[in-house]
PDB file of C-alpha atoms in Angstrom:
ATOM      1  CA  UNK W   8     110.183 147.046  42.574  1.00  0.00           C
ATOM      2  CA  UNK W   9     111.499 148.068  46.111  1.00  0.00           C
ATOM      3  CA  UNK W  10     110.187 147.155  49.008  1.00  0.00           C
ATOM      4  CA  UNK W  11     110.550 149.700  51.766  1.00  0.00           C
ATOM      5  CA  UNK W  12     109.503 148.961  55.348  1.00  0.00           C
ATOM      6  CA  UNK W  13     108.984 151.356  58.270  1.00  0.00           C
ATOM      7  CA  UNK W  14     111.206 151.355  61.514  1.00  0.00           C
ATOM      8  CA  UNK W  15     107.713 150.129  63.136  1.00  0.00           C
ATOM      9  CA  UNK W  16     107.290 147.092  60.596  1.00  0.00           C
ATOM     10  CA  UNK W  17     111.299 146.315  60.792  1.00  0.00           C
ATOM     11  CA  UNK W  18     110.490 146.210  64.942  1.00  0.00           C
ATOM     12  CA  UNK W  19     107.614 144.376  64.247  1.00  0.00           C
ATOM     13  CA  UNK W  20     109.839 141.490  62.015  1.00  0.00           C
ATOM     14  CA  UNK W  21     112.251 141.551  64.768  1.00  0.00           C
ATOM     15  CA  UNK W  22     110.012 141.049  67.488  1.00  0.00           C
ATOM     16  CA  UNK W  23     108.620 138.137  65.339  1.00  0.00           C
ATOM     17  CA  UNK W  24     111.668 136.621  64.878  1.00  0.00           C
ATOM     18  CA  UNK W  25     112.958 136.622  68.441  1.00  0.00           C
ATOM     19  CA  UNK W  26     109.666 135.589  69.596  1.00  0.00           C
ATOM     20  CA  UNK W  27     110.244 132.688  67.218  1.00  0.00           C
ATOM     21  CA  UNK W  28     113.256 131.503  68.160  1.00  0.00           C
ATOM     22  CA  UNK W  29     113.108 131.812  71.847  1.00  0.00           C
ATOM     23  CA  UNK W  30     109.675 129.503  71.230  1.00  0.00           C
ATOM     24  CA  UNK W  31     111.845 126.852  69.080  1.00  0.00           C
ATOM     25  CA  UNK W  32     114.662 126.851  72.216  1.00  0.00           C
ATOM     26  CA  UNK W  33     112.106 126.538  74.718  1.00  0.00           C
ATOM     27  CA  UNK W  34     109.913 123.884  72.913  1.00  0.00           C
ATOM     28  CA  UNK W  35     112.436 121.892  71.553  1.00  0.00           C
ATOM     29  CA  UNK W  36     113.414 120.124  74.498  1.00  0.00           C
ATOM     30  CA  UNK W  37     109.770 118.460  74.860  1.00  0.00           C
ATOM     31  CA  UNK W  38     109.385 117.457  71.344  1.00  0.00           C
ATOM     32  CA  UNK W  39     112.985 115.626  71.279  1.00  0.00           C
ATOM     33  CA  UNK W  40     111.607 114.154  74.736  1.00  0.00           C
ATOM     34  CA  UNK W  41     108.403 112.928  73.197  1.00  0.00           C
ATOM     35  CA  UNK W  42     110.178 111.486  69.464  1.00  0.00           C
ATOM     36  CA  UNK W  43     112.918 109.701  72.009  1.00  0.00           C
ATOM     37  CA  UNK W  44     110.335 108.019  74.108  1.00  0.00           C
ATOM     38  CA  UNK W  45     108.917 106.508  70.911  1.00  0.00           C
ATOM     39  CA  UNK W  46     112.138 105.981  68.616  1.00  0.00           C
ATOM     40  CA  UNK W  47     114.092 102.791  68.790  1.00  0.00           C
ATOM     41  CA  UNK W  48     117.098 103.463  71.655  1.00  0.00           C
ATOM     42  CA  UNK W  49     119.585 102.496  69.841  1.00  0.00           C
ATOM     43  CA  UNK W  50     119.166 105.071  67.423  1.00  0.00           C
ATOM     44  CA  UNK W  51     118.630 107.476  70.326  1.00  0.00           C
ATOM     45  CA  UNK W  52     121.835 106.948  72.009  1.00  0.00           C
ATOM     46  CA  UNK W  53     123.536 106.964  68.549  1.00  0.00           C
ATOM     47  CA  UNK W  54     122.059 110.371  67.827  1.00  0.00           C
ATOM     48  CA  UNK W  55     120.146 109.733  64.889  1.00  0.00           C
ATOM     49  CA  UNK W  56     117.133 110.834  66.129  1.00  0.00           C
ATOM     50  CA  UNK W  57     117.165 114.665  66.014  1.00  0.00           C
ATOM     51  CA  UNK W  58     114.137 116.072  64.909  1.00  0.00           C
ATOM     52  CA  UNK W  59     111.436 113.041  64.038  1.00  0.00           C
ATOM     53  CA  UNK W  60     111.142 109.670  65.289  1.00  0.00           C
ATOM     54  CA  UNK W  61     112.989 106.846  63.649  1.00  0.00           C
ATOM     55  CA  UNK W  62     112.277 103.067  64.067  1.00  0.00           C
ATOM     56  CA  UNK W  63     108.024 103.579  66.245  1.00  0.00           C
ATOM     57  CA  UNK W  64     109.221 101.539  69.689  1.00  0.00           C
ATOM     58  CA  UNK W  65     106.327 101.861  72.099  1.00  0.00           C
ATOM     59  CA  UNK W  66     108.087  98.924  74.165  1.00  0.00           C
ATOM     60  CA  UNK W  67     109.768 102.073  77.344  1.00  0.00           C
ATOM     61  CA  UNK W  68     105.709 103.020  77.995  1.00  0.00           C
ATOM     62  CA  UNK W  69     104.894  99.089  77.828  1.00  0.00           C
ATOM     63  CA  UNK W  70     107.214  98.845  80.403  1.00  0.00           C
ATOM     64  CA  UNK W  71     106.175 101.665  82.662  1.00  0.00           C
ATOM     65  CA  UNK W  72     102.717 101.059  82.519  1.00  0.00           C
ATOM     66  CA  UNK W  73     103.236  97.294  83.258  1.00  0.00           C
ATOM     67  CA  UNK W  74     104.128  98.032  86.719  1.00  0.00           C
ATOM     68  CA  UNK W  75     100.839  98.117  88.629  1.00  0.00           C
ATOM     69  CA  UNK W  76     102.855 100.563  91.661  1.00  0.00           C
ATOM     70  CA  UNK W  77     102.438 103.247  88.679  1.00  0.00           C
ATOM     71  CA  UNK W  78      98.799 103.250  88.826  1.00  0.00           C
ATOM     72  CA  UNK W  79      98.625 103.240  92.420  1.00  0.00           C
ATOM     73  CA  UNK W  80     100.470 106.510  91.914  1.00  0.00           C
ATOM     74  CA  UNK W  81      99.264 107.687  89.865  1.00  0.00           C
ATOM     75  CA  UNK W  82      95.694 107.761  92.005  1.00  0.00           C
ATOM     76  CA  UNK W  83      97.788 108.723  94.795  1.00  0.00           C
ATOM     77  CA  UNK W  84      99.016 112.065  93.461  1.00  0.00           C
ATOM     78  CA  UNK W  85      95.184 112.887  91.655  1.00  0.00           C
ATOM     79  CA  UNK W  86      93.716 112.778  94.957  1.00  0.00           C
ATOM     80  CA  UNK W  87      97.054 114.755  96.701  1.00  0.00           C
ATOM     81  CA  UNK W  88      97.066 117.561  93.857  1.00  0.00           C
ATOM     82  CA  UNK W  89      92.843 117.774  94.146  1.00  0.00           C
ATOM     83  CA  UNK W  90      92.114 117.748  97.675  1.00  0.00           C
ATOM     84  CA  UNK W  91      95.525 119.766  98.104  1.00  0.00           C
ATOM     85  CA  UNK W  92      94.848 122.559  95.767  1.00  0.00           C
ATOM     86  CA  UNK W  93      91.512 122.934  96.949  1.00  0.00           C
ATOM     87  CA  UNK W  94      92.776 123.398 100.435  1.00  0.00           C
ATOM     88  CA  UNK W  95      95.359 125.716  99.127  1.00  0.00           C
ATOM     89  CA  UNK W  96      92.939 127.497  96.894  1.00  0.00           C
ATOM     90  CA  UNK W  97      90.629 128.308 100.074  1.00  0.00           C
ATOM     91  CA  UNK W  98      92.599 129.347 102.393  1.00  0.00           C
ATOM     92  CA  UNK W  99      94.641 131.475 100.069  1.00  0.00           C
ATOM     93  CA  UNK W 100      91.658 133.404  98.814  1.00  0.00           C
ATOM     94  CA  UNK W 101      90.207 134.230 102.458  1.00  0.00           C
ATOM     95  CA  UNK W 102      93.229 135.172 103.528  1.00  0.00           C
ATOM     96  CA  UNK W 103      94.010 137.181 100.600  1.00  0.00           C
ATOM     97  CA  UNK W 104      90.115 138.861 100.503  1.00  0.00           C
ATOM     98  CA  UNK W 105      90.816 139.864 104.455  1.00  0.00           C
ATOM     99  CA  UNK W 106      94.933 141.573 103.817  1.00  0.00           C
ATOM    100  CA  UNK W 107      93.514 143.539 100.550  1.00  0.00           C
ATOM    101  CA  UNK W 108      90.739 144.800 102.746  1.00  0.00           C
ATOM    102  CA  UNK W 109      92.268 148.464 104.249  1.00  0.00           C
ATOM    103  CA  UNK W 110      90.326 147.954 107.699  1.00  0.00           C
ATOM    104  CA  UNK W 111      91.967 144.859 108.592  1.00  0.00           C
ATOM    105  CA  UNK W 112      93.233 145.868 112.168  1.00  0.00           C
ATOM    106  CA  UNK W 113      97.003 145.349 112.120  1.00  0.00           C
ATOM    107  CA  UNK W 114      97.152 144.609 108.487  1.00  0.00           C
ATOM    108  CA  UNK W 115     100.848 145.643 107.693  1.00  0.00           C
ATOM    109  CA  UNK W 116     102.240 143.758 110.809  1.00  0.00           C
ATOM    110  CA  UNK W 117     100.637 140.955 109.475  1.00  0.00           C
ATOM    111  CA  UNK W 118     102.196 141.541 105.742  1.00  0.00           C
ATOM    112  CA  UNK W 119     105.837 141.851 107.407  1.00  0.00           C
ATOM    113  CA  UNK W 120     105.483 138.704 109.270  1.00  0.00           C
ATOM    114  CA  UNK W 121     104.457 136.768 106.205  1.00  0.00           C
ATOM    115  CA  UNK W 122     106.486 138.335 103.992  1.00  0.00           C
ATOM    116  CA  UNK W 123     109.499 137.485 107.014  1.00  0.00           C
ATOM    117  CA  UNK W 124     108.963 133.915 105.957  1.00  0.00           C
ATOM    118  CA  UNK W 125     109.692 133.993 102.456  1.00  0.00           C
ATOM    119  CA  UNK W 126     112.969 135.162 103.359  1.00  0.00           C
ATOM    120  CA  UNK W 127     113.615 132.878 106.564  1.00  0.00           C
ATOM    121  CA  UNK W 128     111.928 129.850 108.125  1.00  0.00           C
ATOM    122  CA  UNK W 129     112.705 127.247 110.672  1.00  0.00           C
ATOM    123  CA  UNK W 130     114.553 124.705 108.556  1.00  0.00           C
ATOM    124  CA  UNK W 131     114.200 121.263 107.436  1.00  0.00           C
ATOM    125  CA  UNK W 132     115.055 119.051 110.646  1.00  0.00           C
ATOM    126  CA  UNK W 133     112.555 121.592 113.111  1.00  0.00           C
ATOM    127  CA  UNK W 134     110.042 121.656 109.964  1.00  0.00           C
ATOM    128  CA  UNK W 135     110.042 117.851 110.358  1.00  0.00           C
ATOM    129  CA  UNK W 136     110.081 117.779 113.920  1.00  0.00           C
ATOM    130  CA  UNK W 137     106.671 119.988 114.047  1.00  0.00           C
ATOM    131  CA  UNK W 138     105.244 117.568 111.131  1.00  0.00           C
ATOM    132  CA  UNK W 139     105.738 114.191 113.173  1.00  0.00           C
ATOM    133  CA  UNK W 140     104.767 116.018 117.036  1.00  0.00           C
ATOM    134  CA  UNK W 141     101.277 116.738 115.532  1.00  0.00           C
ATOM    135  CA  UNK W 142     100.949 112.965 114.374  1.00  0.00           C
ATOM    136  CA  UNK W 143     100.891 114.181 110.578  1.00  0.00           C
ATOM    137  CA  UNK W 144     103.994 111.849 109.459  1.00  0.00           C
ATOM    138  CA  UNK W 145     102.896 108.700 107.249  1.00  0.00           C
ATOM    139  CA  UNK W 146      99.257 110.345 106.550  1.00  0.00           C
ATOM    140  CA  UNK W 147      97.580 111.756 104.053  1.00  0.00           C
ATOM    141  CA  UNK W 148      97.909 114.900 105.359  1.00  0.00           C
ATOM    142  CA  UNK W 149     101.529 115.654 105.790  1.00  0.00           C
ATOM    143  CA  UNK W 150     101.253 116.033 101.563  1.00  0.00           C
ATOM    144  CA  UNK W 151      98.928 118.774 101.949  1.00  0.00           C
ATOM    145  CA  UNK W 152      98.817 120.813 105.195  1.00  0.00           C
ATOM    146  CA  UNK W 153     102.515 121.973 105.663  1.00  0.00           C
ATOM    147  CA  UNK W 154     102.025 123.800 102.002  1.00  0.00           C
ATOM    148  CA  UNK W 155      98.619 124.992 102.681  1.00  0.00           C
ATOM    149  CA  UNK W 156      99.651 128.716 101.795  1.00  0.00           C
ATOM    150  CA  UNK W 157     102.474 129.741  99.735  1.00  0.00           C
ATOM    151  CA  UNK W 158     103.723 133.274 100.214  1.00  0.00           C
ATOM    152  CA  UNK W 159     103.901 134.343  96.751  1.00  0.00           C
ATOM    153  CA  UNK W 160     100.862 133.272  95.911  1.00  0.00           C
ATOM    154  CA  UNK W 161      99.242 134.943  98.854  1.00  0.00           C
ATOM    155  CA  UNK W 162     101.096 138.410  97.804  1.00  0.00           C
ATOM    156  CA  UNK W 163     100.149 137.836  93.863  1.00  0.00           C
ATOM    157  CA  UNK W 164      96.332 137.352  95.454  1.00  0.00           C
ATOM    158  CA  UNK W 165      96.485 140.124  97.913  1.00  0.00           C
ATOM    159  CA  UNK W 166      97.790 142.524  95.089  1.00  0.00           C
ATOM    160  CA  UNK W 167      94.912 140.928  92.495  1.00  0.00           C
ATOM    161  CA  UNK W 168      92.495 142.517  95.035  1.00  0.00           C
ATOM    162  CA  UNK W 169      93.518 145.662  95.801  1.00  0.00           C
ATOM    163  CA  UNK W 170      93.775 146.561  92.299  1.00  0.00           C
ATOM    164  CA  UNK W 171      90.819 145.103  91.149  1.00  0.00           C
ATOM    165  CA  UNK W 172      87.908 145.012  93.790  1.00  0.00           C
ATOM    166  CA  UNK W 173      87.293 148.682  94.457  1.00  0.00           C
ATOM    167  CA  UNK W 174      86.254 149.412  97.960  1.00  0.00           C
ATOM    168  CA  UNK W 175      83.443 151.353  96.680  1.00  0.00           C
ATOM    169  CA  UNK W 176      81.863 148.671  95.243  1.00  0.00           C
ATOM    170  CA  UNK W 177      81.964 146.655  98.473  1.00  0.00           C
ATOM    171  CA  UNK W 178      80.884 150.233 100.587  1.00  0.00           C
ATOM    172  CA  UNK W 179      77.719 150.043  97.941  1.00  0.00           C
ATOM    173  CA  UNK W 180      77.148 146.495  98.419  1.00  0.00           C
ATOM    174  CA  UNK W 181      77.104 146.592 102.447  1.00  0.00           C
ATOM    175  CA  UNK W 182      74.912 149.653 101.829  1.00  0.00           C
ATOM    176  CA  UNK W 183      72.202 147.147 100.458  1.00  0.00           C
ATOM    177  CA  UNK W 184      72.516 144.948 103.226  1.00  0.00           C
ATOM    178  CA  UNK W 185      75.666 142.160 102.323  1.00  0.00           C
ATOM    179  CA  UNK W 186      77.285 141.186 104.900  1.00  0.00           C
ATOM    180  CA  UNK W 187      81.334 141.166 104.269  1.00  0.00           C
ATOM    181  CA  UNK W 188      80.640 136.849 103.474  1.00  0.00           C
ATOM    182  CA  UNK W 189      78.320 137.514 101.056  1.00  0.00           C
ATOM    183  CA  UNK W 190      79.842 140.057  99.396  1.00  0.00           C
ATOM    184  CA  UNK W 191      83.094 138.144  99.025  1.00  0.00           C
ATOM    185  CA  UNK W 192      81.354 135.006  97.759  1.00  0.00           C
ATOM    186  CA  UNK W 193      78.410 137.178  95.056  1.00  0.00           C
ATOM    187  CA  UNK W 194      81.210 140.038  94.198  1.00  0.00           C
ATOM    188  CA  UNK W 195      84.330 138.796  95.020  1.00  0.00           C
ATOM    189  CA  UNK W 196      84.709 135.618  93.339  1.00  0.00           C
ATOM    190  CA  UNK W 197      83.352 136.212  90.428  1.00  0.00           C
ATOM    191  CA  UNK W 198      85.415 139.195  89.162  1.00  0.00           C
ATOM    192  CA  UNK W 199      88.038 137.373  90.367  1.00  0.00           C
ATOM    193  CA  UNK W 200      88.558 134.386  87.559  1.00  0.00           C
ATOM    194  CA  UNK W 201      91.735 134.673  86.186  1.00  0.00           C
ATOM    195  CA  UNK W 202      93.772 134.988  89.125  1.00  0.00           C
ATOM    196  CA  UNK W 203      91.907 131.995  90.902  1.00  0.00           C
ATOM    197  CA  UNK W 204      92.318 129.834  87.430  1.00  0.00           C
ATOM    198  CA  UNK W 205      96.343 130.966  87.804  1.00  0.00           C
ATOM    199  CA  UNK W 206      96.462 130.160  91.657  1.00  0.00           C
ATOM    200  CA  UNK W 207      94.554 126.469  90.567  1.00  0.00           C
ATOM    201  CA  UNK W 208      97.491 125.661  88.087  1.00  0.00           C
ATOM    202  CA  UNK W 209     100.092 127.224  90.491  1.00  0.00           C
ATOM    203  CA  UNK W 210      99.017 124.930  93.221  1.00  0.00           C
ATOM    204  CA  UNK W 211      98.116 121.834  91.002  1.00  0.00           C
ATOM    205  CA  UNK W 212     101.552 121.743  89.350  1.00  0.00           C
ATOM    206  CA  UNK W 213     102.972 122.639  92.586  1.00  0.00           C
ATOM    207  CA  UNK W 214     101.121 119.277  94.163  1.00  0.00           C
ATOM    208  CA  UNK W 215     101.609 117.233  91.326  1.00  0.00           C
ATOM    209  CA  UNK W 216     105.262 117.205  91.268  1.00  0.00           C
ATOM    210  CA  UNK W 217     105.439 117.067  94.823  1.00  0.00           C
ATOM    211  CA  UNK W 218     108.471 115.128  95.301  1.00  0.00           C
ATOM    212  CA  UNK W 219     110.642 116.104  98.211  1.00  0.00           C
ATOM    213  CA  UNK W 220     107.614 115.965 100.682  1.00  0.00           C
ATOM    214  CA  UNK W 221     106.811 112.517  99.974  1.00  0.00           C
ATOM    215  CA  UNK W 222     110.452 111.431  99.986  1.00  0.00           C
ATOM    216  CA  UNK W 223     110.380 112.814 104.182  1.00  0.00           C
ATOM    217  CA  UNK W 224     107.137 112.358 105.276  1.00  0.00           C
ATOM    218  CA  UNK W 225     105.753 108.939 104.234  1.00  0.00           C
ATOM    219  CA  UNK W 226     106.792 105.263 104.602  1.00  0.00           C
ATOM    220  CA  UNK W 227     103.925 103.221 103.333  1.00  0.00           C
ATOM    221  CA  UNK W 228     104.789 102.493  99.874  1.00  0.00           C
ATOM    222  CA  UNK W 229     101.150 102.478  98.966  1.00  0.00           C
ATOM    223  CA  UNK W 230     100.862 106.113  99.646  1.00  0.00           C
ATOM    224  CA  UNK W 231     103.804 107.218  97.750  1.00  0.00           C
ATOM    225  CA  UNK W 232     102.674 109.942  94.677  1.00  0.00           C
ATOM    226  CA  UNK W 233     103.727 108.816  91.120  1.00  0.00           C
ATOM    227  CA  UNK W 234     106.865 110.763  91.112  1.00  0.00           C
ATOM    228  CA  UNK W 235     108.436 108.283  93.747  1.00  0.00           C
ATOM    229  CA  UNK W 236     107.253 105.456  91.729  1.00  0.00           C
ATOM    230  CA  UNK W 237     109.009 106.705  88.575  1.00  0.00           C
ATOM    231  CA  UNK W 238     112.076 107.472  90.401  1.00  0.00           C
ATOM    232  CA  UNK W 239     111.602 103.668  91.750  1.00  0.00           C
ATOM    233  CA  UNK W 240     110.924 102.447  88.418  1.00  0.00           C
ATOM    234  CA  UNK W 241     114.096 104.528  86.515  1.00  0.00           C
ATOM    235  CA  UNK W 242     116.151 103.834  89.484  1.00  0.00           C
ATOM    236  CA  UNK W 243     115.137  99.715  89.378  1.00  0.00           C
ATOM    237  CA  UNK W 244     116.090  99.345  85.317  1.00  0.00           C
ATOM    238  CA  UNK W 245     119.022 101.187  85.761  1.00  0.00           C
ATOM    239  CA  UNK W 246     120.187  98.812  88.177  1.00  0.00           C
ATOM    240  CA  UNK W 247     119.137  95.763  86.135  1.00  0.00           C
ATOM    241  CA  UNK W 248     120.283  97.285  82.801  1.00  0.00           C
ATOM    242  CA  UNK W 249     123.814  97.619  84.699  1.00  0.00           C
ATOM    243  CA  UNK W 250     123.591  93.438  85.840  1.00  0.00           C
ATOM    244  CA  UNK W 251     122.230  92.705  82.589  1.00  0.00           C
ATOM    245  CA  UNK W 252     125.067  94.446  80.541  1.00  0.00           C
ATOM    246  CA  UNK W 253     127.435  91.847  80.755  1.00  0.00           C
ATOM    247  CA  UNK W 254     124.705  89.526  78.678  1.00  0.00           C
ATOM    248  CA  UNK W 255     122.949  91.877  76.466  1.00  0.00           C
ATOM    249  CA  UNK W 256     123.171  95.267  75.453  1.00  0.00           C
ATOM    250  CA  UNK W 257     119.230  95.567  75.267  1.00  0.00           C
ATOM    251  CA  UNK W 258     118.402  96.427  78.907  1.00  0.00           C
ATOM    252  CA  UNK W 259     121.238  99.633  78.787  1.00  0.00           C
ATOM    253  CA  UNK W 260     118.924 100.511  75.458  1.00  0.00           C
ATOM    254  CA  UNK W 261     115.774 100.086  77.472  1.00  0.00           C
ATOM    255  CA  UNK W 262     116.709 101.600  80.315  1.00  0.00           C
ATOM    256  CA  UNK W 263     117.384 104.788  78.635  1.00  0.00           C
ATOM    257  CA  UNK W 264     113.815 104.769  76.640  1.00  0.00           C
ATOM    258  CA  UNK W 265     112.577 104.402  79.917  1.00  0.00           C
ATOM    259  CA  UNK W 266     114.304 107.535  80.997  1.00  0.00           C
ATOM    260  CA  UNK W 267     112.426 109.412  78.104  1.00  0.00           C
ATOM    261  CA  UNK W 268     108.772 107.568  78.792  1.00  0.00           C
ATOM    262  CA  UNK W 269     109.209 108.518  82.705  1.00  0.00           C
ATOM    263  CA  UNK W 270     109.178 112.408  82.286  1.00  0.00           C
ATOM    264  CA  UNK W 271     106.241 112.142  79.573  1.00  0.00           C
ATOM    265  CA  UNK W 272     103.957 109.969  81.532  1.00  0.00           C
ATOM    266  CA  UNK W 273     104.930 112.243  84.794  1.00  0.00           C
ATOM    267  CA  UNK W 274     104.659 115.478  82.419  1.00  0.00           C
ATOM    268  CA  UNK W 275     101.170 114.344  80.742  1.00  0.00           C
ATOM    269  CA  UNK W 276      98.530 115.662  83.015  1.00  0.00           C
ATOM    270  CA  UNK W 277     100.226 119.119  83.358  1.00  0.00           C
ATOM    271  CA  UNK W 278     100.494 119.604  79.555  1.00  0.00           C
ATOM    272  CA  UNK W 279      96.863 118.388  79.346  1.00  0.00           C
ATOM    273  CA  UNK W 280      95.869 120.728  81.929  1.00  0.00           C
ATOM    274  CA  UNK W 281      97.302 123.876  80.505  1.00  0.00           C
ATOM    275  CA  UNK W 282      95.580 124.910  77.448  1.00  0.00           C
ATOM    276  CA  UNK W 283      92.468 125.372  79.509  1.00  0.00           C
ATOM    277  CA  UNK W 284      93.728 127.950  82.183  1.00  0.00           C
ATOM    278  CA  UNK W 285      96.274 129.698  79.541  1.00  0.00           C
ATOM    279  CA  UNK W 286      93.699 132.262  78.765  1.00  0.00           C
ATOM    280  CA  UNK W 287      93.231 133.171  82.408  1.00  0.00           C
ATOM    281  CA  UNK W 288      97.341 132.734  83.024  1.00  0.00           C
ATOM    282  CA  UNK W 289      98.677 136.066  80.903  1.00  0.00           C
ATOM    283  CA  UNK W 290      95.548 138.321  82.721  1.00  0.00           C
ATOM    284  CA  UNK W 291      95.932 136.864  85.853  1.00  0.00           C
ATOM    285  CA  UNK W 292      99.885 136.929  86.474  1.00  0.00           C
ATOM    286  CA  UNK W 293     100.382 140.133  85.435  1.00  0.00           C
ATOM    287  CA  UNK W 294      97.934 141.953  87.192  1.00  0.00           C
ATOM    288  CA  UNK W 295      98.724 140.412  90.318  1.00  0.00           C
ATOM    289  CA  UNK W 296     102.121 140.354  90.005  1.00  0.00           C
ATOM    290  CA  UNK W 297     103.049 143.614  88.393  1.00  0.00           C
ATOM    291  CA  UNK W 298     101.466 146.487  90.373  1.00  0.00           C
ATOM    292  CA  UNK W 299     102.805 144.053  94.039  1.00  0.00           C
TER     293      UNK W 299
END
């Protein structure tokens, strides 16, 4: 018996395929991250471990999690990625709500000039200069007010909607009496889930990796996010691992387990976070971004 396929169910098998393999290459990376963190290092640096664990070795996260500095982070960048994303979150939806709107005085003048900033902007040093004149350097607030907007996001809103709030509905809700706040916050919002679940991971993973930021604008070790304390902590063993080579060979084997358990302890919260907005992400991305 032959089997005989279409030219739709040979495109379909070929979609499959590539769809497969692209998923392998991008996936991959994690899982070898995750079996490395746990596999004995010296198999790891021998390359031995490949595609499952080999010799359970739980002593990198031991290590990590022994530090108290990393829970002090970690606490540090919670309360930077929530209060941050909720300022980002608010002030990127109002001023989204007020560009879609097509009687907005001066609305297009007001597009260029954003839209003039993705493309240029002051710089680091005058960036830095504005942060410490209005006493924001070494606060709290230095994580989470210079990002308060980003530009893309604001566009990807904007776009989200124009396409997707029709003004008629709006024209029939003032009719009854809303006023414009009212209408944004009974109509607005809630046709408007997916993109606000997208800008919420956007601006949470954004926030939680902040990195750069921290490195500038803060001094006090106590307010340093987790991803300077896992740069402190990689950057420490290595160091040690390098003083302790001449003795034992264990420390340049910890040190690089280490390396492995740093980017899964930094990556956790994002991975955890993701299954929950994924159904919004695909909706909310596309319509936003596509017809911008």
């Amino acid at each position: 018996m032959s089997l005989k396929f279409s030219e739709e169910r040979w495109f379909d098998i070929t979609c499959y395929f590539i769809s497969i393999v692209l998923i392998v290459i991008a996936a991959f990376p994690i899982y070898f991250v995750i079996i490395a963190s746990i596999s004995d290092p010296i198999k790891v640096l021998n390359g031995d471990v490949l595609f499952y664990p080999i010799d359970l070795n739980f002593e990198a996260y031991f290590k990590v999690f022994e530090d108290n500095k990393i829970w002090n982070g970690y606490s540090n960048s919670i309360l930077y990625t929530t209060v941050g994303t909720c300022i980002n979150l608010f002030l990127t939806t109002i001023a989204a709500y007020a560009l879609s709107r097509r009687t907005l005085p001066g609305r297009n003048a007001i597009m260029f000039l954003i839209a003039f900033t993705m493309f240029f902007n002051g710089g680091l040093i005058p960036t830095y200069l504005l942060v410490k004149s209005l006493s924001l350097a070494n606060t709290f607030w230095a994580m989470v007010i210079p990002n308060a907007i980003a530009t893309y996001n604001l566009i990807v809103m904007r776009t989200y909607f124009q396409t997707n709030i029709p003004d008629e509905l709006l024209e029939s809700a003032q009719m009854d009496g809303c006023s414009n706040l009212r209408s944004f916050w009974n109509i607005v919002l809630p046709l408007s889930t997916p993109i606000l679940a997208v800008m919420v991971l956007f601006y949470a993973v954004q926030h939680w990796n902040s990195y750069f930021n921290a490195l500038i604008y803060l001094r006090d070790s106590d307010m340093f996010p987790l991803q300077i304390i896992l740069r402190d902590i990689l950057i420490q063993n290595k160091i040690q691992a390098e003083f302790d080579s001449f003795d034992s060979a264990d420390s340049v084997f910890l040190a690089e387990s280490i390396k492995y358990a740093v980017i899964m302890v930094a990556s956790l919260p994002v991975l955890i976070m993701y299954p929950f907005v994924q159904k919004y992400f695909v909706k909310g991305i596309m319509v936003g971004a596509i017809k911008g």
